[in-house]
XYZ file of N, CA and C in Angstrom:
570
model
N 107.292 70.628 89.942
C 107.274 71.972 90.494
C 105.844 72.284 90.920
N 105.681 72.762 92.192
C 104.337 73.096 92.626
C 103.958 74.490 92.154
N 102.678 74.881 92.368
C 102.201 76.154 91.817
C 102.898 77.347 92.451
N 103.284 77.252 93.734
C 103.974 78.376 94.373
C 105.368 78.550 93.798
N 106.067 77.451 93.527
C 107.394 77.560 92.934
C 107.299 78.127 91.520
N 106.200 77.810 90.813
C 106.043 78.356 89.471
C 105.765 79.855 89.521
N 105.356 80.368 90.676
C 105.134 81.797 90.842
C 106.407 82.498 91.307
N 107.536 81.823 91.264
C 108.796 82.442 91.612
C 109.203 82.286 93.055
N 108.489 81.495 93.833
C 108.857 81.281 95.232
C 109.895 80.175 95.339
N 110.838 80.367 96.226
C 111.798 79.302 96.496
C 111.107 78.230 97.328
N 111.737 77.074 97.447
C 111.163 75.995 98.256
C 111.013 76.460 99.704
N 111.999 77.207 100.198
C 111.938 77.720 101.571
C 110.754 78.683 101.734
N 110.570 79.576 100.754
C 109.453 80.522 100.814
C 108.119 79.792 100.740
N 108.026 78.762 99.912
C 106.795 77.979 99.815
C 106.465 77.333 101.150
N 107.499 76.814 101.814
C 107.293 76.213 103.132
C 106.819 77.232 104.157
N 107.421 78.402 104.147
C 107.010 79.458 105.076
C 105.587 79.910 104.797
N 105.226 79.966 103.513
C 103.878 80.371 103.149
C 102.868 79.323 103.611
N 103.232 78.056 103.521
C 102.363 76.992 104.017
C 102.161 77.103 105.521
N 103.243 77.380 106.252
C 103.139 77.580 107.700
C 102.262 78.786 108.009
N 102.401 79.817 107.187
C 101.631 81.045 107.379
C 100.140 80.778 107.207
N 99.805 79.916 106.281
C 98.393 79.594 106.038
C 97.767 79.005 107.299
N 98.494 78.114 107.961
C 97.998 77.527 109.204
C 97.887 78.599 110.295
N 98.827 79.506 110.342
C 98.816 80.579 111.353
C 97.627 81.520 111.144
N 97.269 81.761 109.885
C 96.140 82.646 109.597
C 94.837 82.115 110.185
N 94.707 80.808 110.238
C 93.474 80.213 110.757
C 93.205 80.635 112.195
N 94.263 80.952 112.941
C 94.101 81.355 114.344
C 93.769 82.841 114.483
N 93.844 83.597 113.388
C 93.674 85.043 113.454
C 92.268 85.527 113.129
N 91.410 84.649 112.733
C 90.061 85.079 112.388
C 90.012 85.685 110.992
N 88.809 86.076 110.582
C 88.603 86.568 109.223
C 88.159 88.033 109.184
N 88.377 88.746 110.264
C 88.000 90.153 110.337
C 88.832 90.975 109.365
N 88.172 91.724 108.483
C 88.855 92.559 107.483
C 89.783 93.579 108.112
N 89.482 93.984 109.337
C 90.307 94.952 110.050
C 91.693 94.417 110.370
N 91.886 93.131 110.192
C 93.192 92.520 110.459
C 94.076 92.450 109.223
N 93.617 93.034 108.121
C 94.372 92.946 106.870
C 95.796 93.470 107.020
N 95.955 94.666 107.541
C 97.310 95.236 107.647
C 98.183 94.425 108.604
N 97.703 94.069 109.810
C 98.544 93.225 110.668
C 98.908 91.880 110.025
N 97.979 91.312 109.268
C 98.274 90.046 108.575
C 99.361 90.269 107.525
N 99.233 91.348 106.740
C 100.264 91.641 105.737
C 101.622 91.876 106.400
N 101.626 92.536 107.551
C 102.884 92.761 108.266
C 103.507 91.440 108.710
N 102.690 90.520 109.181
C 103.195 89.210 109.611
C 103.753 88.444 108.411
N 103.029 88.476 107.301
C 103.496 87.791 106.097
C 104.839 88.380 105.654
N 104.924 89.711 105.628
C 106.185 90.330 105.205
C 107.309 90.041 106.199
N 107.018 90.034 107.495
C 108.053 89.687 108.478
C 108.558 88.267 108.246
N 107.672 87.399 107.794
C 108.040 86.004 107.571
C 108.808 85.809 106.268
N 108.348 86.441 105.184
C 108.933 86.227 103.853
C 109.859 87.352 103.392
N 109.833 88.479 104.084
C 110.592 89.687 103.749
C 109.981 90.478 102.596
N 108.909 90.007 102.028
C 108.178 90.713 100.982
C 106.819 90.059 100.797
N 105.983 90.640 99.939
C 104.645 90.116 99.691
C 104.552 89.589 98.258
N 104.840 88.303 98.057
C 104.714 87.747 96.705
C 103.236 87.577 96.336
N 102.951 87.459 95.040
C 101.551 87.282 94.609
C 100.845 86.117 95.310
N 101.550 85.026 95.562
C 100.926 83.873 96.230
C 100.458 84.250 97.635
N 101.208 85.106 98.314
C 100.822 85.541 99.658
C 99.607 86.462 99.594
N 99.594 87.353 98.607
C 98.441 88.256 98.426
C 97.180 87.423 98.206
N 97.287 86.414 97.351
C 96.139 85.549 97.056
C 95.707 84.769 98.294
N 96.679 84.283 99.085
C 96.364 83.522 100.285
C 95.638 84.401 101.304
N 96.106 85.627 101.490
C 95.472 86.556 102.430
C 94.066 86.896 101.955
N 93.920 87.143 100.654
C 92.602 87.459 100.093
C 91.624 86.305 100.326
N 92.067 85.099 100.060
C 91.203 83.934 100.264
C 90.825 83.791 101.739
N 91.793 84.007 102.622
C 91.528 83.881 104.054
C 90.501 84.911 104.524
N 90.639 86.159 104.072
C 89.727 87.221 104.512
C 88.467 87.310 103.648
N 88.404 86.467 102.620
C 87.265 86.422 101.707
C 87.023 87.771 101.038
N 88.114 88.362 100.535
C 88.052 89.590 99.754
C 88.884 89.363 98.493
N 88.823 90.283 97.568
C 89.555 90.079 96.317
C 91.051 90.349 96.508
N 91.845 89.684 95.693
C 93.294 89.896 95.722
C 93.619 91.336 95.343
N 92.834 91.927 94.437
C 93.103 93.315 94.043
C 92.847 94.270 95.200
N 91.913 93.943 96.072
C 91.672 94.777 97.253
C 92.843 94.676 98.229
N 93.364 93.481 98.427
C 94.526 93.295 99.299
C 95.718 94.047 98.713
N 95.930 93.897 97.430
C 97.033 94.574 96.753
C 96.875 96.089 96.838
N 95.666 96.576 96.673
C 95.404 98.010 96.750
C 95.761 98.580 98.116
N 95.410 97.870 99.168
C 95.757 98.321 100.516
C 97.271 98.259 100.711
N 97.886 97.168 100.296
C 99.333 96.992 100.492
C 100.139 98.046 99.729
N 99.694 98.409 98.518
C 100.446 99.395 97.746
C 100.276 100.806 98.296
N 99.252 101.020 99.100
C 99.048 102.340 99.695
C 100.138 102.667 100.713
N 100.634 101.656 101.399
C 101.625 101.851 102.453
C 103.019 101.514 101.928
N 103.977 102.425 102.153
C 105.319 102.172 101.623
C 106.116 101.188 102.461
N 105.566 100.675 103.554
C 106.266 99.677 104.359
C 106.285 98.301 103.693
N 105.400 98.100 102.723
C 105.313 96.792 102.091
C 106.118 96.767 100.808
N 106.825 95.662 100.600
C 107.589 95.497 99.366
C 107.059 94.282 98.620
N 107.166 94.336 97.294
C 106.592 93.298 96.446
C 107.655 92.507 95.696
N 108.914 92.854 95.907
C 110.037 92.106 95.346
C 110.868 91.595 96.510
N 111.435 90.410 96.375
C 112.246 89.894 97.479
C 113.480 90.775 97.669
N 113.863 91.022 98.920
C 115.081 91.801 99.128
C 116.294 90.981 98.717
N 117.333 91.640 98.278
C 118.558 90.945 97.928
C 119.318 90.504 99.170
N 120.222 89.553 98.978
C 121.077 89.138 100.099
C 121.963 90.290 100.550
N 122.195 91.231 99.657
C 122.961 92.436 99.953
C 122.082 93.643 99.613
N 121.173 93.985 100.527
C 120.309 95.127 100.238
C 121.108 96.428 100.255
N 120.821 97.284 99.304
C 121.471 98.587 99.209
C 120.422 99.641 99.518
N 120.721 100.457 100.514
C 119.839 101.557 100.873
C 120.606 102.851 100.652
N 120.069 103.695 99.803
C 120.704 104.980 99.518
C 119.869 106.058 100.190
N 120.512 106.825 101.073
C 119.825 107.883 101.800
C 119.568 109.056 100.864
N 118.322 109.506 100.835
C 117.968 110.686 100.062
C 117.407 111.777 100.967
N 117.795 111.732 102.259
C 117.433 112.801 103.175
C 118.078 114.100 102.709
N 117.708 115.190 103.342
C 118.149 116.507 102.883
C 119.670 116.619 102.763
N 120.401 116.270 103.827
C 121.863 116.414 103.794
C 122.475 115.565 102.686
N 122.002 114.341 102.542
C 122.543 113.452 101.503
C 122.142 113.932 100.110
N 120.893 114.357 99.976
C 120.414 114.829 98.670
C 121.229 116.034 98.196
N 121.482 116.965 99.102
C 122.250 118.160 98.751
C 123.652 117.794 98.280
N 124.178 116.681 98.811
C 125.536 116.268 98.452
C 125.562 115.232 97.324
N 124.435 115.044 96.625
C 124.436 114.240 95.409
C 124.055 112.785 95.540
N 123.290 112.417 96.569
C 122.932 111.004 96.728
C 122.073 110.484 95.583
N 121.342 111.370 94.902
C 120.534 110.915 93.767
C 121.431 110.379 92.653
N 122.620 110.938 92.493
C 123.569 110.444 91.487
C 124.123 109.083 91.915
N 124.339 108.921 93.213
C 124.818 107.633 93.735
C 123.754 106.559 93.503
N 122.500 106.889 93.769
C 121.404 105.951 93.504
C 121.378 105.571 92.024
N 121.493 106.538 91.148
C 121.501 106.264 89.710
C 122.674 105.360 89.326
N 123.830 105.565 89.934
C 124.986 104.717 89.625
C 124.759 103.278 90.069
N 124.180 103.067 91.256
C 123.853 101.703 91.689
C 122.848 101.079 90.723
N 121.827 101.846 90.322
C 120.829 101.316 89.391
C 121.471 100.931 88.059
N 122.339 101.771 87.562
C 123.006 101.500 86.280
C 123.930 100.279 86.396
N 124.707 100.221 87.474
C 125.670 99.120 87.652
C 124.949 97.779 87.784
N 123.839 97.769 88.531
C 123.132 96.513 88.790
C 121.999 96.253 87.799
N 121.707 97.216 86.955
C 120.658 97.127 85.944
C 119.281 96.836 86.546
N 119.017 97.475 87.683
C 117.701 97.429 88.322
C 117.371 98.841 88.786
N 116.122 99.051 89.120
C 115.663 100.351 89.611
C 115.374 100.267 91.108
N 115.193 101.435 91.701
C 114.802 101.542 93.103
C 113.595 100.641 93.364
N 113.662 99.846 94.420
C 112.569 98.937 94.762
C 112.665 97.577 94.100
N 113.682 97.365 93.257
C 113.820 96.092 92.548
C 114.982 95.266 93.112
N 115.015 94.021 92.689
C 116.037 93.060 93.110
C 116.635 92.426 91.863
N 117.955 92.183 91.884
C 118.591 91.527 90.739
C 118.032 90.114 90.583
N 118.092 89.587 89.382
C 117.526 88.267 89.088
C 118.120 87.172 89.974
N 119.407 87.308 90.328
C 120.036 86.296 91.185
C 119.771 86.539 92.670
N 118.965 87.554 92.972
C 118.599 87.938 94.335
C 119.815 88.338 95.181
N 120.880 88.716 94.522
C 122.094 89.109 95.253
C 121.975 90.536 95.781
N 121.378 91.442 94.996
C 121.274 92.847 95.381
C 119.844 93.347 95.219
N 119.465 94.279 96.072
C 118.237 95.047 95.893
C 118.587 96.490 96.224
N 117.826 97.403 95.669
C 118.083 98.826 95.894
C 116.814 99.476 96.432
N 116.992 100.261 97.493
C 115.889 101.035 98.040
C 116.384 102.415 98.423
N 115.574 103.408 98.133
C 115.871 104.758 98.612
C 115.254 104.867 99.998
N 115.954 105.529 100.912
C 115.430 105.740 102.259
C 115.463 107.231 102.561
N 114.589 107.654 103.470
C 114.462 109.077 103.767
C 115.633 109.598 104.582
N 116.113 108.841 105.545
C 117.230 109.308 106.376
C 117.755 108.131 107.172
N 119.068 108.031 107.291
C 119.668 106.980 108.118
C 120.297 107.559 109.376
N 120.196 108.874 109.549
C 120.663 109.493 110.780
C 122.166 109.711 110.865
N 122.838 109.730 109.745
C 124.289 109.950 109.710
C 124.602 111.161 108.846
N 123.909 112.249 109.096
C 123.996 113.422 108.220
C 125.412 113.979 108.112
N 126.214 113.831 109.151
C 127.583 114.337 109.106
C 128.439 113.564 108.111
N 127.992 112.344 107.744
C 128.738 111.508 106.798
C 128.160 111.586 105.386
N 127.228 112.506 105.161
C 126.529 112.597 103.879
C 127.508 112.770 102.715
N 127.146 112.172 101.582
C 126.029 111.263 101.330
C 126.350 109.848 101.817
N 125.284 109.108 102.146
C 125.434 107.802 102.784
C 124.690 106.726 101.989
N 125.318 105.551 101.905
C 124.663 104.345 101.377
C 124.970 103.215 102.352
N 124.015 102.330 102.542
C 124.221 101.152 103.382
C 124.122 99.942 102.470
N 125.156 99.113 102.478
C 125.176 97.891 101.675
C 125.276 96.736 102.658
N 124.227 95.904 102.682
C 124.156 94.872 103.709
C 124.026 95.577 105.043
N 124.995 95.371 105.919
C 125.000 96.053 107.208
C 126.144 97.052 107.316
N 126.805 97.328 106.200
C 127.952 98.228 106.201
C 127.551 99.616 105.718
N 127.823 100.602 106.544
C 127.533 101.980 106.191
C 128.715 102.566 105.434
N 128.426 103.186 104.314
C 129.453 103.841 103.496
C 129.159 105.332 103.512
N 129.956 106.080 104.278
C 129.777 107.513 104.380
C 130.671 108.245 103.389
N 130.358 109.528 103.176
C 131.105 110.358 102.230
C 131.190 109.652 100.876
N 130.057 109.035 100.495
C 129.998 108.281 99.237
C 130.261 109.188 98.051
N 130.866 108.588 97.060
C 131.075 109.255 95.784
C 130.588 108.308 94.696
N 130.070 108.836 93.618
C 129.600 107.964 92.540
C 130.673 106.982 92.063
N 131.920 107.386 92.112
C 133.011 106.523 91.648
C 133.235 105.317 92.560
N 132.689 105.319 93.771
C 132.869 104.197 94.704
C 131.877 103.058 94.466
N 130.813 103.331 93.727
C 129.744 102.347 93.538
C 130.280 101.052 92.942
N 131.025 101.138 91.857
C 131.515 99.930 91.186
C 132.400 99.101 92.117
N 133.257 99.758 92.880
C 134.137 99.044 93.807
C 133.375 98.328 94.906
N 132.317 98.958 95.403
C 131.510 98.329 96.458
C 130.832 97.080 95.920
N 130.221 97.169 94.751
C 129.546 96.018 94.147
C 130.560 94.913 93.860
N 131.708 95.280 93.319
C 132.750 94.302 93.013
C 133.233 93.608 94.280
N 133.424 94.364 95.359
C 133.893 93.787 96.631
C 132.902 92.747 97.154
N 131.606 93.031 97.076
C 130.582 92.083 97.528
C 130.633 90.818 96.678
N 130.762 90.972 95.361
C 130.800 89.800 94.476
C 132.058 88.959 94.709
N 133.183 89.604 94.920
C 134.431 88.870 95.195
C 134.316 88.108 96.505
N 133.753 88.727 97.521
C 133.573 88.066 98.820
C 132.658 86.847 98.680
N 131.612 86.973 97.881
C 130.703 85.837 97.660
C 131.440 84.694 96.955
N 132.214 85.023 95.913
C 132.981 83.990 95.206
C 133.976 83.313 96.139
N 134.616 84.074 96.997
C 135.578 83.519 97.958
C 134.880 82.535 98.899
N 133.712 82.919 99.411
C 132.961 82.035 100.300
C 132.526 80.760 99.586
N 132.091 80.889 98.338
C 131.679 79.707 97.574
C 132.873 78.784 97.314
N 134.029 79.370 96.998
C 135.240 78.579 96.769
C 135.647 77.829 98.038
N 135.605 78.499 99.172
C 135.951 77.855 100.441
C 134.963 76.743 100.777
N 133.701 76.959 100.475
C 132.684 75.943 100.726
C 132.936 74.712 99.856
N 133.250 74.932 98.567
C 133.540 73.798 97.674
C 134.767 73.035 98.138
N 135.796 73.749 98.563
C 137.016 73.084 99.051
C 136.714 72.264 100.289
N 135.903 72.796 101.177
C 135.545 72.071 102.390
C 134.742 70.812 102.053
N 133.811 70.945 101.088
C 132.987 69.798 100.707
C 133.810 68.716 100.014
N 134.842 69.115 99.282
C 135.656 68.123 98.578
C 136.717 67.500 99.491
N 137.015 68.123 100.609
C 138.028 67.592 101.519
C 137.609 67.854 102.963
N 136.535 67.184 103.433
C 136.052 67.439 104.793
C 137.009 66.974 105.880
N 137.938 66.083 105.572
C 138.859 65.573 106.596
C 139.848 66.637 107.053
N 139.981 67.728 106.290
C 140.910 68.794 106.684
C 140.522 69.414 108.017
N 139.234 69.342 108.374
C 138.779 69.963 109.596
C 138.894 69.051 110.822
N 139.274 67.781 110.599
C 139.407 66.868 111.719
C 140.728 67.099 112.445
N 140.725 66.970 113.771
C 141.991 67.142 114.492
C 142.909 65.972 114.179
N 144.231 66.191 114.250
C 145.155 65.089 113.979
C 144.967 63.992 115.003
N 145.083 62.736 114.556
C 144.897 61.616 115.486
C 146.135 61.430 116.337
N 145.863 61.082 117.584
C 146.995 60.824 118.508
C 147.530 59.451 118.189
N 148.794 59.366 118.026
C 149.252 58.062 117.602
C 150.561 57.785 117.963
């Protein structure tokens, strides 16, 4: 296991971070490029892991705590990997008035994570958002790319269960395909 994998990076993330290191060399070492560099890193990895913070600090020849301090100032940067099924709960005025804070709490309780965190299996992450622009459907939650309007706290468990069942179904179909790949071949003319 290399040092990046020991820091919680997947092999794919380690590879992307290695590519990013080469890309940084073309950007110069001007401190004024810190935010654009962090944006590029996050666009590439979807978050800013400690290894990326350290790499950026080394490239710009500043301390990792300074890079982290700048990154934590802006709410556009995330420090946990997003889940494969990101959950965004709208806490805009219309949604808040209709109880979206209770919906957020139910997702946190069901998944045993807090706002801004990701489940250990990286299946789900939860983020509060200011507004998704669907005020007539308040309260609103977005799970993956599916918008759930007129949300009720009682719907949270069903939504999470539906995502998990769909994942199990896909895994089962994948295993069946791997164990019997000839099923996909067209019948031979004979």
